[in-house]
Amino acid sequence: LAKTTQPISMDSYEGQEVNITCSHNNIATNDYITWYQQFPSQGPRFIIQGYKTKVTNEVASLFIPADRKSSTLSLPRVSLSDTAVYYCLQIGSGGGADGLTFGKGTHLIIQP
Amino acid sequence: EAGVVQSPRYKIIEKKQPVAFWCNPISGHNTLYWYLQNLGQGPELLIRYENEEAVDDSQLPKDRFSAERLKGVDSTLKIQPAELGDSAVYLCASSLGVRLAGDNEQFFGPGTRLTVL
């Protein structure tokens, strides 16, 4: 059973910033928030992982407030190639199966 | 460096037949995962290996599914006999480990698309 909740779908336009929120009300102390991206006919690909505050890498930023009950994946200046399914997971340090639940993800569609 | 390799990429079989999927993880990755993904759904964990030890196999239907990871490297997932409802994509992934953030980044293979007729 997925422990996180995220919107089923979103759409935006090229060049815009897209923010996808994820709710994880039962997050445990040792859980990390991890986001994956999946294109059709491919396996998921790791995007970013964080514990609290803000994490930024070359493709995205992840914002986690102090209570850690939600997080926001931010994709700056999206392009058509960012159209994909995005999954939010809360993974404990033990890597238990309960945290390895992808759910249905958020279908992001980018339009010209 | 080569990524996670899976074979075959596609498999079509008739129900009640056996089928096997093979996975070669990234070199040095101790943790190996098998997932099942149905159309429109996210991946569902079937089993996770820490080296050659199977852990987190509660979602593996043990009456027909079996898996092994001899010598803690390659892994095989088998279904015998296959049922119509087993049609799905079977994904293999590997990671350095699970204990430390960063180590648990999973690298996925392209998957095997199984069609049971």
mmCIF file of C-alpha atoms in Angstrom:
data_model
loop_
_atom_site.group_PDB
_atom_site.id
_atom_site.type_symbol
_atom_site.label_atom_id
_atom_site.label_comp_id
_atom_site.label_asym_id
_atom_site.label_seq_id
_atom_site.Cartn_x
_atom_site.Cartn_y
_atom_site.Cartn_z
ATOM 1 C CA LEU A 1 0.000 0.000 0.000
ATOM 2 C CA ALA A 2 1.500 3.320 -1.108
ATOM 3 C CA LYS A 3 2.364 5.569 1.788
ATOM 4 C CA THR A 4 2.628 8.704 -0.312
ATOM 5 C CA THR A 5 -0.105 10.655 -2.091
ATOM 6 C CA GLN A 6 0.461 12.696 -5.227
ATOM 7 C CA PRO A 7 -1.745 14.105 -8.001
ATOM 8 C CA ILE A 8 -2.687 11.639 -10.722
ATOM 9 C CA SER A 9 -1.887 14.058 -13.528
ATOM 10 C CA MET A 10 -0.621 17.534 -14.310
ATOM 11 C CA ASP A 11 0.020 19.500 -17.442
ATOM 12 C CA SER A 12 2.081 22.538 -18.258
ATOM 13 C CA TYR A 13 3.848 24.275 -21.114
ATOM 14 C CA GLU A 14 7.399 24.389 -22.337
ATOM 15 C CA GLY A 15 9.580 26.851 -20.471
ATOM 16 C CA GLN A 16 7.418 26.866 -17.355
ATOM 17 C CA GLU A 17 8.424 25.749 -13.892
ATOM 18 C CA VAL A 18 6.495 22.701 -12.717
ATOM 19 C CA ASN A 19 5.965 21.816 -9.079
ATOM 20 C CA ILE A 20 4.659 18.376 -8.125
ATOM 21 C CA THR A 21 3.634 17.913 -4.532
ATOM 22 C CA CYS A 22 3.673 14.724 -2.538
ATOM 23 C CA SER A 23 2.019 14.049 0.799
ATOM 24 C CA HIS A 24 3.648 11.636 3.258
ATOM 25 C CA ASN A 25 1.879 12.162 6.568
ATOM 26 C CA ASN A 26 3.297 9.026 8.201
ATOM 27 C CA ILE A 27 6.928 9.639 7.378
ATOM 28 C CA ALA A 28 9.339 8.043 9.832
ATOM 29 C CA THR A 29 12.440 9.601 11.318
ATOM 30 C CA ASN A 30 14.809 7.582 9.142
ATOM 31 C CA ASP A 31 12.834 7.946 5.897
ATOM 32 C CA TYR A 32 14.199 9.831 2.909
ATOM 33 C CA ILE A 33 12.025 11.301 0.169
ATOM 34 C CA THR A 34 13.021 10.024 -3.231
ATOM 35 C CA TRP A 35 11.660 10.902 -6.658
ATOM 36 C CA TYR A 36 11.858 8.781 -9.803
ATOM 37 C CA GLN A 37 10.931 9.572 -13.413
ATOM 38 C CA GLN A 38 9.663 7.006 -15.905
ATOM 39 C CA PHE A 39 9.269 7.263 -19.656
ATOM 40 C CA PRO A 40 7.150 4.788 -21.637
ATOM 41 C CA SER A 41 8.830 1.435 -22.224
ATOM 42 C CA GLN A 42 11.680 2.274 -19.846
ATOM 43 C CA GLY A 43 12.435 1.540 -16.229
ATOM 44 C CA PRO A 44 12.198 4.366 -13.684
ATOM 45 C CA ARG A 45 15.163 6.694 -13.313
ATOM 46 C CA PHE A 46 16.306 8.332 -10.081
ATOM 47 C CA ILE A 47 15.860 12.120 -10.030
ATOM 48 C CA ILE A 48 16.577 13.399 -6.550
ATOM 49 C CA GLN A 49 16.535 12.466 -2.878
ATOM 50 C CA GLY A 50 16.309 14.566 0.272
ATOM 51 C CA TYR A 51 15.710 14.472 4.001
ATOM 52 C CA LYS A 52 14.747 18.038 4.851
ATOM 53 C CA THR A 53 14.955 21.645 3.627
ATOM 54 C CA LYS A 54 16.119 21.969 0.038
ATOM 55 C CA VAL A 55 18.165 19.791 -2.257
ATOM 56 C CA THR A 56 19.131 20.810 -5.769
ATOM 57 C CA ASN A 57 20.864 18.951 -8.546
ATOM 58 C CA GLU A 58 21.311 19.518 -12.255
ATOM 59 C CA VAL A 59 17.773 18.503 -13.162
ATOM 60 C CA ALA A 60 15.493 19.366 -10.225
ATOM 61 C CA SER A 61 15.027 20.789 -6.770
ATOM 62 C CA LEU A 62 13.318 19.131 -3.840
ATOM 63 C CA PHE A 63 11.719 21.154 -1.084
ATOM 64 C CA ILE A 64 10.846 19.482 2.216
ATOM 65 C CA PRO A 65 9.316 21.600 5.010
ATOM 66 C CA ALA A 66 10.296 21.244 8.641
ATOM 67 C CA ASP A 67 7.466 18.842 9.516
ATOM 68 C CA ARG A 68 8.463 16.613 6.549
ATOM 69 C CA LYS A 69 4.845 15.626 5.941
ATOM 70 C CA SER A 70 5.013 16.798 2.346
ATOM 71 C CA SER A 71 7.542 17.553 -0.327
ATOM 72 C CA THR A 72 7.628 19.385 -3.647
ATOM 73 C CA LEU A 73 9.584 18.376 -6.704
ATOM 74 C CA SER A 74 10.406 21.409 -8.797
ATOM 75 C CA LEU A 75 11.354 21.102 -12.466
ATOM 76 C CA PRO A 76 12.680 24.399 -13.842
ATOM 77 C CA ARG A 77 11.913 25.420 -17.417
ATOM 78 C CA VAL A 78 10.393 22.151 -18.567
ATOM 79 C CA SER A 79 10.587 20.893 -22.122
ATOM 80 C CA LEU A 80 8.527 18.383 -24.088
ATOM 81 C CA SER A 81 10.990 15.679 -23.071
ATOM 82 C CA ASP A 82 9.974 16.089 -19.436
ATOM 83 C CA THR A 83 6.648 14.443 -20.251
ATOM 84 C CA ALA A 84 6.752 11.349 -18.066
ATOM 85 C CA VAL A 85 5.403 9.729 -14.926
ATOM 86 C CA TYR A 86 6.931 10.959 -11.676
ATOM 87 C CA TYR A 87 6.923 8.836 -8.514
ATOM 88 C CA CYS A 88 7.431 9.984 -4.940
ATOM 89 C CA LEU A 89 8.670 7.408 -2.419
ATOM 90 C CA GLN A 90 9.588 7.507 1.243
ATOM 91 C CA ILE A 91 12.411 5.056 1.756
ATOM 92 C CA GLY A 92 13.800 4.090 5.153
ATOM 93 C CA SER A 93 17.434 3.446 5.832
ATOM 94 C CA GLY A 94 16.705 -0.258 6.026
ATOM 95 C CA GLY A 95 15.285 -0.263 2.537
ATOM 96 C CA GLY A 96 12.199 -2.128 3.645
ATOM 97 C CA ALA A 97 9.586 -3.175 1.122
ATOM 98 C CA ASP A 98 6.996 -0.846 2.576
ATOM 99 C CA GLY A 99 9.035 2.116 1.397
ATOM 100 C CA LEU A 100 9.623 0.669 -2.047
ATOM 101 C CA THR A 101 6.038 1.401 -3.075
ATOM 102 C CA PHE A 102 5.778 3.470 -6.217
ATOM 103 C CA GLY A 103 2.025 4.011 -6.336
ATOM 104 C CA LYS A 104 0.483 5.316 -9.547
ATOM 105 C CA GLY A 105 2.679 8.377 -9.797
ATOM 106 C CA THR A 106 1.922 11.728 -11.411
ATOM 107 C CA HIS A 107 1.504 11.809 -15.171
ATOM 108 C CA LEU A 108 3.093 15.081 -16.278
ATOM 109 C CA ILE A 109 2.264 16.259 -19.783
ATOM 110 C CA ILE A 110 4.193 19.163 -21.265
ATOM 111 C CA GLN A 111 2.663 20.948 -24.203
ATOM 112 C CA PRO A 112 4.349 23.230 -26.752
ATOM 113 C CA GLU B 1 29.788 1.482 -17.483
ATOM 114 C CA ALA B 2 27.026 -0.903 -18.520
ATOM 115 C CA GLY B 3 23.687 -0.501 -16.843
ATOM 116 C CA VAL B 4 21.364 -3.202 -15.602
ATOM 117 C CA VAL B 5 20.907 -5.823 -18.289
ATOM 118 C CA GLN B 6 17.744 -7.851 -18.653
ATOM 119 C CA SER B 7 16.775 -10.567 -21.068
ATOM 120 C CA PRO B 8 14.716 -11.316 -22.920
ATOM 121 C CA ARG B 9 13.135 -7.948 -23.697
ATOM 122 C CA TYR B 10 9.919 -9.557 -24.865
ATOM 123 C CA LYS B 11 8.364 -12.948 -24.243
ATOM 124 C CA ILE B 12 5.099 -14.424 -25.469
ATOM 125 C CA ILE B 13 3.963 -17.735 -24.036
ATOM 126 C CA GLU B 14 0.793 -19.713 -23.640
ATOM 127 C CA LYS B 15 -0.776 -20.076 -20.236
ATOM 128 C CA LYS B 16 0.480 -22.921 -18.071
ATOM 129 C CA GLN B 17 3.923 -22.711 -19.693
ATOM 130 C CA PRO B 18 7.021 -21.858 -17.662
ATOM 131 C CA VAL B 19 9.029 -18.681 -18.256
ATOM 132 C CA ALA B 20 12.263 -17.273 -16.872
ATOM 133 C CA PHE B 21 13.742 -13.794 -16.801
ATOM 134 C CA TRP B 22 17.402 -12.996 -16.308
ATOM 135 C CA CYS B 23 19.017 -9.926 -14.787
ATOM 136 C CA ASN B 24 22.631 -8.821 -14.590
ATOM 137 C CA PRO B 25 23.001 -5.905 -12.158
ATOM 138 C CA ILE B 26 25.572 -3.138 -12.218
ATOM 139 C CA SER B 27 28.950 -4.396 -11.087
ATOM 140 C CA GLY B 28 29.496 -3.878 -7.370
ATOM 141 C CA HIS B 29 25.826 -3.430 -6.534
ATOM 142 C CA ASN B 30 24.939 -5.595 -3.567
ATOM 143 C CA THR B 31 21.180 -5.061 -3.658
ATOM 144 C CA LEU B 32 18.996 -6.422 -6.433
ATOM 145 C CA TYR B 33 15.262 -5.894 -6.854
ATOM 146 C CA TRP B 34 12.585 -7.538 -8.982
ATOM 147 C CA TYR B 35 9.441 -5.550 -9.721
ATOM 148 C CA LEU B 36 6.262 -6.217 -11.615
ATOM 149 C CA GLN B 37 4.592 -3.345 -13.459
ATOM 150 C CA ASN B 38 1.094 -3.496 -14.884
ATOM 151 C CA LEU B 39 -0.087 -1.015 -17.484
ATOM 152 C CA GLY B 40 -0.879 2.347 -15.931
ATOM 153 C CA GLN B 41 0.480 1.348 -12.544
ATOM 154 C CA GLY B 42 3.732 1.919 -10.750
ATOM 155 C CA PRO B 43 6.244 -0.873 -10.179
ATOM 156 C CA GLU B 44 5.396 -3.333 -7.398
ATOM 157 C CA LEU B 45 8.218 -4.972 -5.502
ATOM 158 C CA LEU B 46 8.334 -8.762 -5.760
ATOM 159 C CA ILE B 47 11.606 -9.507 -4.012
ATOM 160 C CA ARG B 48 14.778 -7.804 -2.880
ATOM 161 C CA TYR B 49 18.181 -9.460 -2.490
ATOM 162 C CA GLU B 50 21.007 -8.358 -0.254
ATOM 163 C CA ASN B 51 23.913 -10.135 -1.922
ATOM 164 C CA GLU B 52 22.633 -13.710 -2.262
ATOM 165 C CA GLU B 53 20.101 -13.473 0.568
ATOM 166 C CA ALA B 54 16.448 -12.913 -0.320
ATOM 167 C CA VAL B 55 14.701 -10.348 1.857
ATOM 168 C CA ASP B 56 11.365 -8.572 1.437
ATOM 169 C CA ASP B 57 9.784 -11.398 -0.563
ATOM 170 C CA SER B 58 6.334 -11.061 0.982
ATOM 171 C CA GLN B 59 4.845 -9.903 -2.332
ATOM 172 C CA LEU B 60 6.233 -12.834 -4.306
ATOM 173 C CA PRO B 61 3.495 -15.397 -5.125
ATOM 174 C CA LYS B 62 5.487 -18.366 -3.977
ATOM 175 C CA ASP B 63 3.122 -20.966 -5.365
ATOM 176 C CA ARG B 64 4.199 -20.135 -8.906
ATOM 177 C CA PHE B 65 7.031 -17.604 -8.693
ATOM 178 C CA SER B 66 10.588 -18.335 -7.667
ATOM 179 C CA ALA B 67 13.791 -16.365 -7.764
ATOM 180 C CA GLU B 68 17.447 -16.955 -7.143
ATOM 181 C CA ARG B 69 20.624 -14.947 -7.035
ATOM 182 C CA LEU B 70 23.490 -17.369 -7.054
ATOM 183 C CA LYS B 71 26.860 -15.959 -5.998
ATOM 184 C CA GLY B 72 25.210 -12.630 -5.291
ATOM 185 C CA VAL B 73 25.469 -11.324 -8.845
ATOM 186 C CA ASP B 74 23.061 -12.386 -11.606
ATOM 187 C CA SER B 75 19.495 -13.239 -10.787
ATOM 188 C CA THR B 76 16.725 -15.268 -12.363
ATOM 189 C CA LEU B 77 12.991 -14.889 -11.829
ATOM 190 C CA LYS B 78 10.822 -17.822 -12.842
ATOM 191 C CA ILE B 79 7.093 -18.334 -13.233
ATOM 192 C CA GLN B 80 5.714 -21.837 -13.444
ATOM 193 C CA PRO B 81 3.032 -22.210 -14.578
ATOM 194 C CA ALA B 82 2.206 -18.820 -16.056
ATOM 195 C CA GLU B 83 -1.340 -17.469 -15.886
ATOM 196 C CA LEU B 84 -3.100 -14.891 -18.034
ATOM 197 C CA GLY B 85 -2.881 -12.366 -15.196
ATOM 198 C CA ASP B 86 0.913 -12.568 -15.179
ATOM 199 C CA SER B 87 1.082 -10.487 -18.353
ATOM 200 C CA ALA B 88 3.072 -7.421 -17.325
ATOM 201 C CA VAL B 89 6.513 -5.849 -17.482
ATOM 202 C CA TYR B 90 9.067 -7.390 -15.134
ATOM 203 C CA LEU B 91 11.711 -4.909 -14.048
ATOM 204 C CA CYS B 92 15.035 -5.595 -12.414
ATOM 205 C CA ALA B 93 16.948 -2.922 -10.527
ATOM 206 C CA SER B 94 20.120 -2.754 -8.493
ATOM 207 C CA SER B 95 21.679 -0.419 -5.952
ATOM 208 C CA LEU B 96 24.900 -0.223 -3.993
ATOM 209 C CA GLY B 97 23.005 -0.953 -0.802
ATOM 210 C CA VAL B 98 20.119 0.330 1.272
ATOM 211 C CA ARG B 99 21.599 1.552 4.550
ATOM 212 C CA LEU B 100 22.890 4.926 3.468
ATOM 213 C CA ALA B 101 21.188 7.689 1.548
ATOM 214 C CA GLY B 102 22.756 7.761 -1.864
ATOM 215 C CA ASP B 103 23.579 4.064 -1.752
ATOM 216 C CA ASN B 104 19.901 3.259 -2.168
ATOM 217 C CA GLU B 105 19.589 4.909 -5.598
ATOM 218 C CA GLN B 106 18.109 2.212 -7.791
ATOM 219 C CA PHE B 107 19.199 1.722 -11.369
ATOM 220 C CA PHE B 108 16.580 -0.040 -13.455
ATOM 221 C CA GLY B 109 16.915 -2.271 -16.459
ATOM 222 C CA PRO B 110 14.649 -1.907 -19.515
ATOM 223 C CA GLY B 111 12.358 -4.678 -18.323
ATOM 224 C CA THR B 112 10.912 -7.816 -19.885
ATOM 225 C CA ARG B 113 7.453 -7.494 -21.350
ATOM 226 C CA LEU B 114 5.597 -10.770 -20.792
ATOM 227 C CA THR B 115 2.443 -11.648 -22.689
ATOM 228 C CA VAL B 116 0.572 -14.759 -21.615
ATOM 229 C CA LEU B 117 -1.946 -16.024 -24.170
#
